[in-house]
Coordinates of C-alpha atoms in Angstrom, one line a residue:
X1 CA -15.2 10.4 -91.5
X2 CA -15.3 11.3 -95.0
X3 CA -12.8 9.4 -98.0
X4 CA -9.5 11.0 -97.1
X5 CA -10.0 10.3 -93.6
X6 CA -11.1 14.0 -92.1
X7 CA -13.6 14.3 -88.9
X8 CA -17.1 14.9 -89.8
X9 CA -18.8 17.0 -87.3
X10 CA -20.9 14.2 -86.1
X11 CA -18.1 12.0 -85.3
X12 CA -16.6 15.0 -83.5
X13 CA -19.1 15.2 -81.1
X14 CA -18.8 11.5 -80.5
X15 CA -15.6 12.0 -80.2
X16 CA -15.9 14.4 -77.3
X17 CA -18.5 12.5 -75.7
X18 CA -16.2 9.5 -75.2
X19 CA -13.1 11.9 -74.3
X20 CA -15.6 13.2 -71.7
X21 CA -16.8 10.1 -70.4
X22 CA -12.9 8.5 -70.3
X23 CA -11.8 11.6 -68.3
X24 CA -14.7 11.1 -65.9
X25 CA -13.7 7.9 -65.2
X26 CA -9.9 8.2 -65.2
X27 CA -11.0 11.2 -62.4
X28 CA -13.1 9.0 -60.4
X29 CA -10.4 6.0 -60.2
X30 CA -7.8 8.9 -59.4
X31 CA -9.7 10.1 -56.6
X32 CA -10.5 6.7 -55.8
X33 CA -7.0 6.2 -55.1
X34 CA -6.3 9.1 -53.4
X35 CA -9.0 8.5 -50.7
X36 CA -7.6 4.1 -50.7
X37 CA -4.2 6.0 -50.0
X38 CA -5.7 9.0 -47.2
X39 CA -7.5 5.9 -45.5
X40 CA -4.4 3.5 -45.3
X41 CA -2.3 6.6 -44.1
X42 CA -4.4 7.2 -41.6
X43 CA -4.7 3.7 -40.6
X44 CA -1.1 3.7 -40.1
X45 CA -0.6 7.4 -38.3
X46 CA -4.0 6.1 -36.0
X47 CA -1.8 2.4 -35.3
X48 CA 1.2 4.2 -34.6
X49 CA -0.7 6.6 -32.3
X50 CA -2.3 3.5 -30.7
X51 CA 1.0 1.6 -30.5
X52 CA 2.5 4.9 -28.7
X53 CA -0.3 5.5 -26.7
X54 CA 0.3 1.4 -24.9
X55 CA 4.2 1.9 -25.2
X56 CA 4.2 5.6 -23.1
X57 CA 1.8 3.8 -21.0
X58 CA 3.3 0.8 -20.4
X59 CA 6.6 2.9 -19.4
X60 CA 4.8 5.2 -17.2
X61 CA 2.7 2.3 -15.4
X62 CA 3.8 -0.6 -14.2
X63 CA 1.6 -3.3 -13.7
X64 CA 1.5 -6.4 -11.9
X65 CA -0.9 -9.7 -11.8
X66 CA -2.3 -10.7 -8.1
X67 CA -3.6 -14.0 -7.2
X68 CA -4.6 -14.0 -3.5
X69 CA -4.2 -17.6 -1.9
X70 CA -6.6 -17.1 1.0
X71 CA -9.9 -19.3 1.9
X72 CA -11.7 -16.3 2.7
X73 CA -11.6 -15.0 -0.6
X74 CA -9.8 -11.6 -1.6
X75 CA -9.8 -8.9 1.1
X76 CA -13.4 -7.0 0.6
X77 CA -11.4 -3.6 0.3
X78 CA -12.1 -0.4 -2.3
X79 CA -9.5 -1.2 -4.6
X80 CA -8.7 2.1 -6.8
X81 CA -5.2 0.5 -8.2
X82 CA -4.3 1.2 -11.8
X83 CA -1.1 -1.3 -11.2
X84 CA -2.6 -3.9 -9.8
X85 CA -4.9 -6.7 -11.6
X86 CA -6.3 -9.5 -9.6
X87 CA -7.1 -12.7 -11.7
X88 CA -8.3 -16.2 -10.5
X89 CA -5.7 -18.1 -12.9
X90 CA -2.9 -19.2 -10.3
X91 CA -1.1 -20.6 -13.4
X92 CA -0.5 -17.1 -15.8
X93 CA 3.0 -16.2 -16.7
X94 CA 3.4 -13.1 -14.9
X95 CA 1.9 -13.4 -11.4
X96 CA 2.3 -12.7 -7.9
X97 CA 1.0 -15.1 -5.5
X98 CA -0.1 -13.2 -2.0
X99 CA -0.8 -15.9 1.1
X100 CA -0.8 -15.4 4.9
X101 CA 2.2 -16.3 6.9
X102 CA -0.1 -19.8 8.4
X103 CA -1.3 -21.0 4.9
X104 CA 2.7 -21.6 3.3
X105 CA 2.0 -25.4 4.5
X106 CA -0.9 -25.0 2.4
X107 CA 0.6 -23.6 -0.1
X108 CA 3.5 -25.9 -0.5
X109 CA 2.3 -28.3 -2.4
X110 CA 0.0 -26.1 -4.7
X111 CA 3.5 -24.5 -5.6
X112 CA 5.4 -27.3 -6.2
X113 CA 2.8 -28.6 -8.9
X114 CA 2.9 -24.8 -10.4
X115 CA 7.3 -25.3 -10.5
X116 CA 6.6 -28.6 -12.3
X117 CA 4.6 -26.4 -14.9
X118 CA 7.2 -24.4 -15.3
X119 CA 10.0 -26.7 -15.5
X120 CA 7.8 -28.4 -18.3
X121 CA 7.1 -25.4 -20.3
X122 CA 11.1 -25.1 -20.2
X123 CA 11.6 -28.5 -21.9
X124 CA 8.5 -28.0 -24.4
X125 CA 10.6 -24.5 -25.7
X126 CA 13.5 -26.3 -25.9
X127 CA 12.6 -29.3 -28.0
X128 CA 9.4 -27.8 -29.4
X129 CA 7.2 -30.2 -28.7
X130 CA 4.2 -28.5 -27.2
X131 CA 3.1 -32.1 -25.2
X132 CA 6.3 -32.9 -23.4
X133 CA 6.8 -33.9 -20.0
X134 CA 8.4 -34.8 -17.0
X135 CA 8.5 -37.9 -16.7
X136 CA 5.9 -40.1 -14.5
X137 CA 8.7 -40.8 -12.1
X138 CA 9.5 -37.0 -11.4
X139 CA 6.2 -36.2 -11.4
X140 CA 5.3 -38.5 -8.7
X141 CA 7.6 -36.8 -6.7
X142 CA 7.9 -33.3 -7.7
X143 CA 8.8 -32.0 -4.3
X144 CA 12.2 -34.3 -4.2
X145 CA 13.6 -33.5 -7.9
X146 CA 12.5 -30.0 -7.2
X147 CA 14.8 -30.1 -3.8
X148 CA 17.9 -31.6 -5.5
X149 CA 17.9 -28.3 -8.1
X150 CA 20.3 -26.0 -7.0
X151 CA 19.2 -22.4 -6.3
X152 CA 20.5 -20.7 -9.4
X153 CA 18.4 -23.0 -11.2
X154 CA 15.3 -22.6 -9.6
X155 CA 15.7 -19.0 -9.0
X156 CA 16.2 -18.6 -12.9
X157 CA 12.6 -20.8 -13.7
X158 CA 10.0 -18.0 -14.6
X159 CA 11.5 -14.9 -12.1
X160 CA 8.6 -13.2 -12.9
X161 CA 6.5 -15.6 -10.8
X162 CA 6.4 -14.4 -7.2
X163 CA 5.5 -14.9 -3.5
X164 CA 4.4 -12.4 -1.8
X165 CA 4.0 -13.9 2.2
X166 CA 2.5 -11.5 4.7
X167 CA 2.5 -11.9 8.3
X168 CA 0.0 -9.9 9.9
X169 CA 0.0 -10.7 13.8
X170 CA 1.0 -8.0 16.4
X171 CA 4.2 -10.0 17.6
X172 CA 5.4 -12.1 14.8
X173 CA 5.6 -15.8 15.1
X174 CA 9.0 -15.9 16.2
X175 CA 11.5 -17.6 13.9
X176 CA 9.3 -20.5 12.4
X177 CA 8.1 -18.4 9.3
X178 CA 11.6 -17.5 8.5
X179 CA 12.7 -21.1 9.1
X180 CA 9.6 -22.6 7.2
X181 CA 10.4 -20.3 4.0
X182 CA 13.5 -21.5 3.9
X183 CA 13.8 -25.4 4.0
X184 CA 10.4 -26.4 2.9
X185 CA 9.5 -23.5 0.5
X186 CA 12.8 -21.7 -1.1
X187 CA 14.3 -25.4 -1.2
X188 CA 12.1 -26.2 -3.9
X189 CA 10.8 -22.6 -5.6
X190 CA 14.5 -21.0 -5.3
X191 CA 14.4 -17.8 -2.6
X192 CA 14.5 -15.0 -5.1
X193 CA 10.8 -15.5 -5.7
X194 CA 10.3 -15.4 -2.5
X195 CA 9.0 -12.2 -0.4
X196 CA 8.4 -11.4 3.4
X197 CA 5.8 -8.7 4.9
X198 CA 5.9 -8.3 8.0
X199 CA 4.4 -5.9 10.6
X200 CA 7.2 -7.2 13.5
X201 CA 10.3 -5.7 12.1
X202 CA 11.2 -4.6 15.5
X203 CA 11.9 -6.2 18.9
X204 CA 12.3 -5.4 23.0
X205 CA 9.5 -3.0 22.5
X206 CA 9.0 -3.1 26.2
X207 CA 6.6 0.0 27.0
X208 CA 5.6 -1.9 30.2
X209 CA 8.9 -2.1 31.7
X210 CA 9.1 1.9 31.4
X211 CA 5.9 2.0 33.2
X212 CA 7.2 0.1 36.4
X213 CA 10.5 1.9 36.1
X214 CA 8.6 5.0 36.1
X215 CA 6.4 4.1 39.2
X216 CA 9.6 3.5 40.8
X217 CA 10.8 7.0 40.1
X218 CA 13.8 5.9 38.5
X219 CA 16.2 7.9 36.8
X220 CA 16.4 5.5 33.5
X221 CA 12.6 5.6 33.1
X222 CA 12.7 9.5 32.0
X223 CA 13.2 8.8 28.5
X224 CA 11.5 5.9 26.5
X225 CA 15.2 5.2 25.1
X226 CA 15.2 1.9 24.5
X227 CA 12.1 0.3 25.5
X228 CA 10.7 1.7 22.5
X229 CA 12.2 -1.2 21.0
X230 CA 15.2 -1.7 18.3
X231 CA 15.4 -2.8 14.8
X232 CA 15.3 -6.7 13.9
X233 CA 18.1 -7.9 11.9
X234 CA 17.2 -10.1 8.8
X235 CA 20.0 -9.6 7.5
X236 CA 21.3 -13.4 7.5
X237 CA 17.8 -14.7 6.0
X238 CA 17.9 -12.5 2.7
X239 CA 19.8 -14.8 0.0
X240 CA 18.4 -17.8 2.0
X241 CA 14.9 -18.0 2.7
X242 CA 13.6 -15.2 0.7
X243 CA 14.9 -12.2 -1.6
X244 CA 13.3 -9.1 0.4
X245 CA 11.6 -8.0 4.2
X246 CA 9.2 -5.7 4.0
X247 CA 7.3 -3.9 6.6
X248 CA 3.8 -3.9 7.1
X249 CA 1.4 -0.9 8.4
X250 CA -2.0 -0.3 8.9
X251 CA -3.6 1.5 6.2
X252 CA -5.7 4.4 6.7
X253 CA -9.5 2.9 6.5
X254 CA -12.0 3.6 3.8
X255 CA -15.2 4.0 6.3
X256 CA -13.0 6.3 8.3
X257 CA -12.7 9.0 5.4
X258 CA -15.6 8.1 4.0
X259 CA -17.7 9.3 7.3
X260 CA -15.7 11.8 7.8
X261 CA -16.4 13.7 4.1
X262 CA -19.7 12.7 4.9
X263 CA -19.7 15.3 8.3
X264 CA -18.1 17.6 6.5
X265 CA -20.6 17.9 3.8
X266 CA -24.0 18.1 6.1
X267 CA -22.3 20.3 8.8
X268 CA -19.6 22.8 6.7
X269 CA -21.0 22.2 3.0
X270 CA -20.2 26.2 2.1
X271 CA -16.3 25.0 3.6
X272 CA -16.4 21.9 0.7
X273 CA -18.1 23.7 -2.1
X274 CA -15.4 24.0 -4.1
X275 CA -13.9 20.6 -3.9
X276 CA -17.3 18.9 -4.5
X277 CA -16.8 20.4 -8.8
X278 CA -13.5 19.1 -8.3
X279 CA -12.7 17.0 -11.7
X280 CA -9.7 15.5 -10.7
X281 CA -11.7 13.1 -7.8
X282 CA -9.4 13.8 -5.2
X283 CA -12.1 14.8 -3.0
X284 CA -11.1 14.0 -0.2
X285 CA -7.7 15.5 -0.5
X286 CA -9.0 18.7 -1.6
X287 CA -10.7 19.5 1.6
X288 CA -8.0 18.3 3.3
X289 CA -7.2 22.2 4.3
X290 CA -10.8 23.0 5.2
X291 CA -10.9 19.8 8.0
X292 CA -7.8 20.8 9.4
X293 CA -9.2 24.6 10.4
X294 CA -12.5 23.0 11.9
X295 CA -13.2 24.9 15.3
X296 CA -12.1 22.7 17.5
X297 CA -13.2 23.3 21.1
X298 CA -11.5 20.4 23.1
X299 CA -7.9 20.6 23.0
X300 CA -6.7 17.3 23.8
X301 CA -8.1 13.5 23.7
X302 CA -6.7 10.3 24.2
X303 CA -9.8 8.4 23.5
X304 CA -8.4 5.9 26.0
X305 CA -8.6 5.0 29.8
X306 CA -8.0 2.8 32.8
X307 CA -11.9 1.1 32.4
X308 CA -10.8 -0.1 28.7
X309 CA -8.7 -2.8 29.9
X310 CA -7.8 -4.0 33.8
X311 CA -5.8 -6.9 32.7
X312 CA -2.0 -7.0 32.3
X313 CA -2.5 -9.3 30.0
X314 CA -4.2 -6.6 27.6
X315 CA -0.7 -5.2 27.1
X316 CA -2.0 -1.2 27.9
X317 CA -0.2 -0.5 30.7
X318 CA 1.8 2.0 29.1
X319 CA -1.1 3.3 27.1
X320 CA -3.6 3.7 30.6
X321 CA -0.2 5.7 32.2
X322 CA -0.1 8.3 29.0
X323 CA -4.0 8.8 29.8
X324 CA -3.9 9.4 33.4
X325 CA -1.0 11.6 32.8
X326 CA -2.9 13.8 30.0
X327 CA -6.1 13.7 32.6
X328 CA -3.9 15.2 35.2
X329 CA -3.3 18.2 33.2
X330 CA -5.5 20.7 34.1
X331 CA -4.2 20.6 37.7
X332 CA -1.0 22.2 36.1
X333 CA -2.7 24.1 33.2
X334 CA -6.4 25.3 34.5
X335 CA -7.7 25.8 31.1
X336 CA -6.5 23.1 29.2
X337 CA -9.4 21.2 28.1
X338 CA -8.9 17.7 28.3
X339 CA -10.9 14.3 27.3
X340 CA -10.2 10.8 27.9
X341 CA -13.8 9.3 27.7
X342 CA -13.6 6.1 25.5
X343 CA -15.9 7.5 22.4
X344 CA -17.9 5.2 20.1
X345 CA -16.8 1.4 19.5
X346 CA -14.1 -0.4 20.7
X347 CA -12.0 -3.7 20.5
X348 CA -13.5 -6.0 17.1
X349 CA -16.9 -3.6 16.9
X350 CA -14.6 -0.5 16.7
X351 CA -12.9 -2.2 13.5
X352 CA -15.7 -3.2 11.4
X353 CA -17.7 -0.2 12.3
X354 CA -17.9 3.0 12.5
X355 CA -19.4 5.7 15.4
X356 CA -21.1 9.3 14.3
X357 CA -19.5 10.5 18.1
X358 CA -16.2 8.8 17.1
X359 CA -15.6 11.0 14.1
X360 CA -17.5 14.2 15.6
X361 CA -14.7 14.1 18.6
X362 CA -12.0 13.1 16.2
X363 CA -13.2 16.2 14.4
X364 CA -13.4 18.7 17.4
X365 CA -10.2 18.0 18.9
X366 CA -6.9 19.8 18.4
X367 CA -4.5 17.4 19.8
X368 CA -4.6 13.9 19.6
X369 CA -2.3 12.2 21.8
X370 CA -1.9 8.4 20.9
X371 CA 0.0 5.7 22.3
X372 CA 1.3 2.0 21.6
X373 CA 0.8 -1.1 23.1
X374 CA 3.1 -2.4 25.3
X375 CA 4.5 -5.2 23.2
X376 CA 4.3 -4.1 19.9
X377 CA 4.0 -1.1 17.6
X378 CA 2.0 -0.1 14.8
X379 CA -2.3 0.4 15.8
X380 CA -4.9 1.9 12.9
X381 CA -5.5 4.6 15.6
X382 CA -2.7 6.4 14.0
X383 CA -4.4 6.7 11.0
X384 CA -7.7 7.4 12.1
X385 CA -5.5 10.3 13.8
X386 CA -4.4 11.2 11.2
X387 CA -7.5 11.9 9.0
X388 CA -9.0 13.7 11.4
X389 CA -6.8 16.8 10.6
X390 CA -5.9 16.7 14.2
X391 CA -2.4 17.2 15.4
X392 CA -1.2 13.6 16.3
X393 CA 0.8 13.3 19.1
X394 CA 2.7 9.7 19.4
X395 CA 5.4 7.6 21.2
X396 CA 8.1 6.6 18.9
X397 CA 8.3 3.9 16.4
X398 CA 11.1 1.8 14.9
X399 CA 9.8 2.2 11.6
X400 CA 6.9 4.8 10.7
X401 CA 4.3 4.6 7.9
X402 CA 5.5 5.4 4.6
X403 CA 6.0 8.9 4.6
X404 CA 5.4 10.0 8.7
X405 CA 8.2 12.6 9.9
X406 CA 8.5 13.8 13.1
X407 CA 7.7 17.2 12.8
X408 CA 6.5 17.1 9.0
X409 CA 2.9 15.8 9.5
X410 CA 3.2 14.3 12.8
X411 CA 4.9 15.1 16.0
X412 CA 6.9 12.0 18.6
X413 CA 7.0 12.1 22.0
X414 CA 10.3 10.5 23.6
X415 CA 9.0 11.4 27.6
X416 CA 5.9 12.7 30.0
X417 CA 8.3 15.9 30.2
X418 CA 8.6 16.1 26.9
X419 CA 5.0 15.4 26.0
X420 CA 3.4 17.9 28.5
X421 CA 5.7 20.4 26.9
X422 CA 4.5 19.8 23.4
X423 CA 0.9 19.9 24.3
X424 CA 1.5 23.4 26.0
X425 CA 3.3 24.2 23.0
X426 CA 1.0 23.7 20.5
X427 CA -2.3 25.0 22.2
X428 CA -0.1 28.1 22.3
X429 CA -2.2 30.3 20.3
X430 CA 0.9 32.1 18.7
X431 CA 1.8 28.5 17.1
X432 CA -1.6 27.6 16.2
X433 CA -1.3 28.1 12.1
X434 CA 1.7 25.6 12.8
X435 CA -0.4 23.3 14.4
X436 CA -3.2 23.4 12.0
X437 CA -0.4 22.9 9.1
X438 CA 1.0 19.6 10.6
X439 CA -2.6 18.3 11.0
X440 CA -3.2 19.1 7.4
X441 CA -0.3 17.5 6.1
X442 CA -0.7 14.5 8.5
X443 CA -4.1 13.9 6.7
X444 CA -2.7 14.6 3.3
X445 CA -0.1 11.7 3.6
X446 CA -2.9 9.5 5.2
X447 CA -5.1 9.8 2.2
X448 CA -2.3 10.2 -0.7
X449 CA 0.3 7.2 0.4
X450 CA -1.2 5.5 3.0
X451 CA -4.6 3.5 1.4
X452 CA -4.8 0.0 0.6
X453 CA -3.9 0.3 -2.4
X454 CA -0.8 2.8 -1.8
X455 CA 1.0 -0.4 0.1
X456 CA -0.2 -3.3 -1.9
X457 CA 1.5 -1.4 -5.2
X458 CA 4.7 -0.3 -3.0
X459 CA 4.9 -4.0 -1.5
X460 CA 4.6 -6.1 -4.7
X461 CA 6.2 -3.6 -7.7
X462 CA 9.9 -2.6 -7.8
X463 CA 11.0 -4.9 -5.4
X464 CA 14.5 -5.5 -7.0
X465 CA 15.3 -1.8 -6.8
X466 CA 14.4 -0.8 -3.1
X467 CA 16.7 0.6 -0.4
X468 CA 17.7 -2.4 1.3
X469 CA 18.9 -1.0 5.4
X470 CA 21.1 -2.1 7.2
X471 CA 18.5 -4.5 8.6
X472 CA 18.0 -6.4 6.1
X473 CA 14.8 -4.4 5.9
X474 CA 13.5 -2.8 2.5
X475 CA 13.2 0.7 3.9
X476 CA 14.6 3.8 4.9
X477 CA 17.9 3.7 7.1
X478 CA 17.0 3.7 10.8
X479 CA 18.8 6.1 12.6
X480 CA 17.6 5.7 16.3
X481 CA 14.7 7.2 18.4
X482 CA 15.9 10.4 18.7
X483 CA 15.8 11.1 14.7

């Protein structure tokens, strides 16, 4: 810089230098910035993204938590639930308790300890200290202080801990489950928690009366009516002992579809071609369409006779009548091809296992005519019917499987006449693609509504918000046999 303070040309170029080196820097700490601010942005956008993700999902799906109170362990069954967690902690917040009908005098006082639990975490919000208790003298005696609550207490302690109680014998156990539920278990845990599945939601199911009225030739036997059996009312237990009844079916079996994709792919695998690059792993479903239009050569089975069981006792009177009747047939109709050969296992073996011949008849059949026990309804040959692709003939029920409509996917019987008539019907080959149809979508529902996993989410979730009949059962109305 020279006396009066002018730029020499050496301290321009310094000059220039620094104003280079400043801008440099003031560009890097801008850009800096910019890429602090891109990141935080899309920090937030990825958050809110994540956030929306968990809230659509946890609108679309509802969960629940499963704790299964049995000594056995939980039931060793494919389990393809997205609504359904098991966990081993009893003791979470939000969980549903599932136990056998016979283990609630086990479970009583395993309950009443987690109700003292609850009770305590109520006083420990209240006053804030995390350590409170009840005191020694009501904890000595949980199951009296528990008993002198009144319902609206109890049922307000943690609602969204549940019972789930599941009976799961042919008959019921007569009125000692609903009477045991309420004074020894809704008396202390209130009887909204409280939940009854049952498979005996129907009584006077009397299928061997109709067989010694039909012997006799009488007029009344003509039509099942009646015997079929009529709607239990539990109505006058619901607000006491427990908050729902809910009915109980067999499910259609795992090893039962699984042999049966297993047949179809080493004996049609052009027929399943397609559905084997299926994505959406609905398999089985897929070829539902291709089992149903199998060739099938024989063109009924009952897969039941008079040598499976001799005894009264065995309660298959009524089923041994339906397969004498079916194997009198061709005396009427010459070419009807009829089969009532006892194929593959039977009794315990037949449920834990399963026979090659058993699914290659189910397979080759076009009409499968099923019927009950004499005491009771609901067998897992109806399912195992059903995903054969078969058309299912079968005696009326008081309540079906979710989903099984007369006509729909399955077709009811209400006499022999009417029977007999069917079966003619339906190997008439100008209603064959009818037929085929029903059997298709009697396997459909099978495999889409009807797995393990289908009932255990309907049983446990939505409970509050089912159709309640007039029953007192949480189902669809019952209209009668004839419906």
């Amino acid at each position: 810089m020279d006396p009066e303070g002018r730029l020499g040309s050496t301290d321009i170029s310094v000059h220039r230098s620094r104003r280079k080196r400043w801008d440099k820097c003031l560009l890097g700490v801008l850009l800096l910035h910019s890429i602090v601010i891109i990141l935080v942005f899309e920090k937030f956008q990825l958050n809110s993204v994540h956030e929306k993700f968990h809230l659509n999902h946890g609108q679309e799906v509802q969960t629940t938590k499963v704790w299964y109170y049995y000594e056995d362990g939980v039931p060793n069954t494919r389990h393809n639930s997205s609504k359904i967690v098991y966990t081993v902690d009893k003791d979470e917040e939000a969980v549903s308790w599932i136990l056998r009908l016979s283990d609630m005098p086990k479970i009583a006082p395993i309950a009443a300890e987690r109700m003292m639990l609850e009770l305590e975490k109520q006083l420990q919000r209240k006053s804030g200290n995390k350590q409170q208790q009840l005191s020694n003298a009501i904890r000595a005696n949980i199951t009296g202080y528990l008993r002198n609550i009144t319902q609206d207490e109890l049922n307000k302690v943690n609602p969204e801990w549940k019972l789930f109680i599941i009976d799961h014998s042919d008959r019921g156990v007569g009125p000692w489950g609903l009477w045991y539920m309420e004074t020894e278990l809704a008396s202390m845990l209130g009887w909204k928690r409280i939940h009854y599945i049952t498979r005996t939601t129907q009584e006077h199911h009397h299928m061997d009366s109709w067989v010694t009225q039909s012997k006799k030739n009488s007029q009344i036997a003509s039509d099942f009516g009646t015997f079929a059996g009529i709607p239990i009312n539990f109505t006058e237990h619901l607000g006491k002992a427990c908050s729902s009844v809910q009915r109980k079916t067999y499910n259609a079996r795992d090893d039962i579809n699984d042999a049966i994709n297993d047949y179809m792919q080493q004996n049609f695998p052009s027929l399943i071609d397609a559905a084997k690059n299926d994505v959406t792993n609905s398999f089985s479903l897929d070829i539902s369409p291709a089992v149903a239009k199998l060739s099938r050569p024989m063109d009924v089975r009952t897969f039941w006779n008079t040598t499976v069981c001799k005894s009264r006792a065995n309660r298959c009177e009524f089923r041994s009548y339906i397969a004498r009747e079916i194997a009198a047939l061709p005396s009427k109709h010459p070419t009807m091809k009829v089969n009532t050969d006892v194929v593959g296992f039977i009794h315990n073996t037949g449920r834990k296992f399963v026979s090659p011949d058993y699914i290659q008849a189910l397979l080759t059949t076009k009409i499968i005519v099923l019927a009950q026990r004499d005491k009771w309804e609901g067998h897992l040959r109806l399912m195992e019917g059903l995903l054969s692709g078969a058309l299912v003939l079968h005696d009326p029920q008081v309540y079906w499987p979710y989903g099984v409509v007369d006509g729909e996917n399955i077709v009811v019987y209400h006499s022999m006449v009417d029977l007999e008539r069917k079966i003619v019907y339906y190997l008439d080959p100008a209603n064959e693609q009818e037929r085929i149809l029903i059997g298709q979508r009697g396997r459909e529902i099978a495999l889409s509504e009807n797995r393990y996993w289908n009932s255990m989410e309907r049983l446990l979730l939505n409970d509050d918000n089912k159709h309640v009949n007039d029953y007192g059962v949480s189902y669809q109305p019952w209209k009668g046999h004839s419906n």
